[in-house]
Coordinates of C-alpha atoms in Angstrom, one line a residue:
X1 CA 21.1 21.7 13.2
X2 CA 22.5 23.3 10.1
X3 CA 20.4 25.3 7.7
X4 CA 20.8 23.1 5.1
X5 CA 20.1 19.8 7.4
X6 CA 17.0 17.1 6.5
X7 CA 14.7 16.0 9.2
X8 CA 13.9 13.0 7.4
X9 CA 15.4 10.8 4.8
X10 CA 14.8 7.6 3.2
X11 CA 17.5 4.9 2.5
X12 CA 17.4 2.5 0.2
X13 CA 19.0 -1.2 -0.7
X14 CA 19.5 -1.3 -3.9
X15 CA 21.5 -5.0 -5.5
X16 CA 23.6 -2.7 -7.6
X17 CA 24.0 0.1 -5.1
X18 CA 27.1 1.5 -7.1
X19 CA 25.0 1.7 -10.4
X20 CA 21.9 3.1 -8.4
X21 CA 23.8 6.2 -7.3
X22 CA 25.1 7.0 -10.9
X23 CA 21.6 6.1 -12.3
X24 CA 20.0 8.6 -9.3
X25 CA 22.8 11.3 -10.7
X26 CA 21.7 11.2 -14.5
X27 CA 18.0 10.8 -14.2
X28 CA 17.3 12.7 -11.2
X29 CA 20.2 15.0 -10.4
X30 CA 21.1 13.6 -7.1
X31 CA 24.4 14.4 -5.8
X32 CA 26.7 12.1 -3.4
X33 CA 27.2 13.9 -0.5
X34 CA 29.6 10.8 0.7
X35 CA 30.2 7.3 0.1
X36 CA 31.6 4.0 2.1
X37 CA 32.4 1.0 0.0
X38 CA 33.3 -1.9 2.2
X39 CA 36.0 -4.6 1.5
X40 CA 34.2 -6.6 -1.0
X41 CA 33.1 -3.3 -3.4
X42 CA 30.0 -3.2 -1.8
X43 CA 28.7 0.1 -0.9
X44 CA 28.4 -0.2 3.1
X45 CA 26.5 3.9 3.3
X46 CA 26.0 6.7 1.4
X47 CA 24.2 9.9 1.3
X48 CA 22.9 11.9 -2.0
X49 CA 21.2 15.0 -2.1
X50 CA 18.9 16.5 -4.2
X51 CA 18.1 20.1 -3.3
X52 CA 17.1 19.7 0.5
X53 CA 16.6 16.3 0.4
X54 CA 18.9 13.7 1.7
X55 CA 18.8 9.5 1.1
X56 CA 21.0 7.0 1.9
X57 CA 21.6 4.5 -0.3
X58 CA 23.6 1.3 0.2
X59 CA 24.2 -2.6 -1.3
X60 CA 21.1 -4.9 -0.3
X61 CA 23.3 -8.1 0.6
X62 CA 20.2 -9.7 2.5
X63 CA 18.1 -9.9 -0.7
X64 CA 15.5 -8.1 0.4
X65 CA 12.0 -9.2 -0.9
X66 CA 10.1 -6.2 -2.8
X67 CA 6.4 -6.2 -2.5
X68 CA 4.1 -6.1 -5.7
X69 CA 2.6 -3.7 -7.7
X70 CA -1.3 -4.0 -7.4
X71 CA -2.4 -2.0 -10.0
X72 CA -0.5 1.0 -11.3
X73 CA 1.5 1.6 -7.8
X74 CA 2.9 -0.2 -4.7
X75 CA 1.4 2.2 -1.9
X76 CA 4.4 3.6 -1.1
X77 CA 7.4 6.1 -2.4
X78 CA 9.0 8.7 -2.2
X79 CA 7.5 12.2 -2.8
X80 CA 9.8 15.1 -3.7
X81 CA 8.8 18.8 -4.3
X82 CA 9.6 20.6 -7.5
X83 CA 8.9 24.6 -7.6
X84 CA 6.9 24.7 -10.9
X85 CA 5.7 22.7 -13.5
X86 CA 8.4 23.0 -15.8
X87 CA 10.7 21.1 -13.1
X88 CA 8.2 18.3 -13.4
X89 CA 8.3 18.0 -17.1
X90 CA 11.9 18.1 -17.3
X91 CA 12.7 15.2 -14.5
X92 CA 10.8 13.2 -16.1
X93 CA 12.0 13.6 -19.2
X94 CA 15.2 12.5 -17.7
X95 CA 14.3 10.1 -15.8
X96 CA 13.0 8.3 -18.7
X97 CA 15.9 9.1 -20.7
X98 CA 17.8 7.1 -18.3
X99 CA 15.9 4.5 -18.6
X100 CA 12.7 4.8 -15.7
X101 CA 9.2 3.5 -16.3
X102 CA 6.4 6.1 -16.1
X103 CA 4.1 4.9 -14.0
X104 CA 2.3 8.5 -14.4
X105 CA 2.9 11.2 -16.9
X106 CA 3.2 14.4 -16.1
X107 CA -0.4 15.7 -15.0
X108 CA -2.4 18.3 -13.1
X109 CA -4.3 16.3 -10.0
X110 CA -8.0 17.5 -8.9
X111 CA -6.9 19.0 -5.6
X112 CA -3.8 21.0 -8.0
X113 CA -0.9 19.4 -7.8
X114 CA 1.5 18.7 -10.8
X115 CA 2.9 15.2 -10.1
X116 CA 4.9 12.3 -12.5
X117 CA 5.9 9.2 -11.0
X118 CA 8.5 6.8 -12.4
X119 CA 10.1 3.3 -11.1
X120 CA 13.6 3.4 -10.8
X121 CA 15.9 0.4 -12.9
X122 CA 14.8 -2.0 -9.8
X123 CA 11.4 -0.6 -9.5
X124 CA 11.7 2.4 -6.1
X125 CA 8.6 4.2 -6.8
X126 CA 9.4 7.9 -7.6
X127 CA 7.0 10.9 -7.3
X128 CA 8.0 14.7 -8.0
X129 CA 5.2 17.1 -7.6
X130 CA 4.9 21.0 -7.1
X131 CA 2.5 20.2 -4.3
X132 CA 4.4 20.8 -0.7
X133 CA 3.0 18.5 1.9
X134 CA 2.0 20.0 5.5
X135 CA 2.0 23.4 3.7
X136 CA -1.6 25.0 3.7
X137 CA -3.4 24.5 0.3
X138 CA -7.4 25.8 -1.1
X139 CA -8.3 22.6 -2.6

């Protein structure tokens, strides 16, 4: 493995997977590392990274179902760590920018963590924190 490889990723279908990767660009800084389109314009694979973090990202032609919200969240999303406060602030002030729904402001959890989280334009739960999971923390 490279220095600068992931050890886990999370793809994602998005129905408009060209304007997804743009979107994930402006609101979130995400960079496309490469891209496939197929014959039909689709996008077929593509990888974007954000720091250390990798996703794939591709065209959902199955129509995949998304489950609902119950209450302010789905359950499930992705968590990415920021090095300070100011990091959150300003990604979130981005994100919205761009068009995201705050689903939480920026705001400092009991057990210390400095977290926002936003829905994408079709609703992928976003959360960027200064906490670092599996990293040793005095709660």
């Amino acid at each position: 493995m490279t220095e600068n490889a992931t050890t886990i990723s999370n793809y994602f279908g998005y129905r408009d997977a060209s304007a997804a990767i743009d979107w994930l660009g402006r609101a979130f800084g995400f960079e496309t590392t490469m891209r496939f389109d197929v014959e039909d314009g689709s996008v077929g694979h593509s990888e974007l990274r954000l720091g250390d973090a990798a996703i794939v990202v591709f065209t959902d032609q199955e129509g995949y179902e998304r489950p609902p919200r119950k209450g302010e969240t789905y359950g499930f999303g992705t968590y990415l760590t920021l090095p300070d406060e100011a990091q959150v602030d300003k990604i979130h002030a981005q994100a919205v920018d761009a068009g995201a729904t705050t689903v939480w402001k920026p705001e400092l959890t009991e057990w210390g963590n400095y977290r926002c989280r936003v829905l994408d334009l079709e609703g992928f739960e976003w959360t960027f924190g200064t906490h670092r999971p599996g990293q040793p923390a005095e709660w």
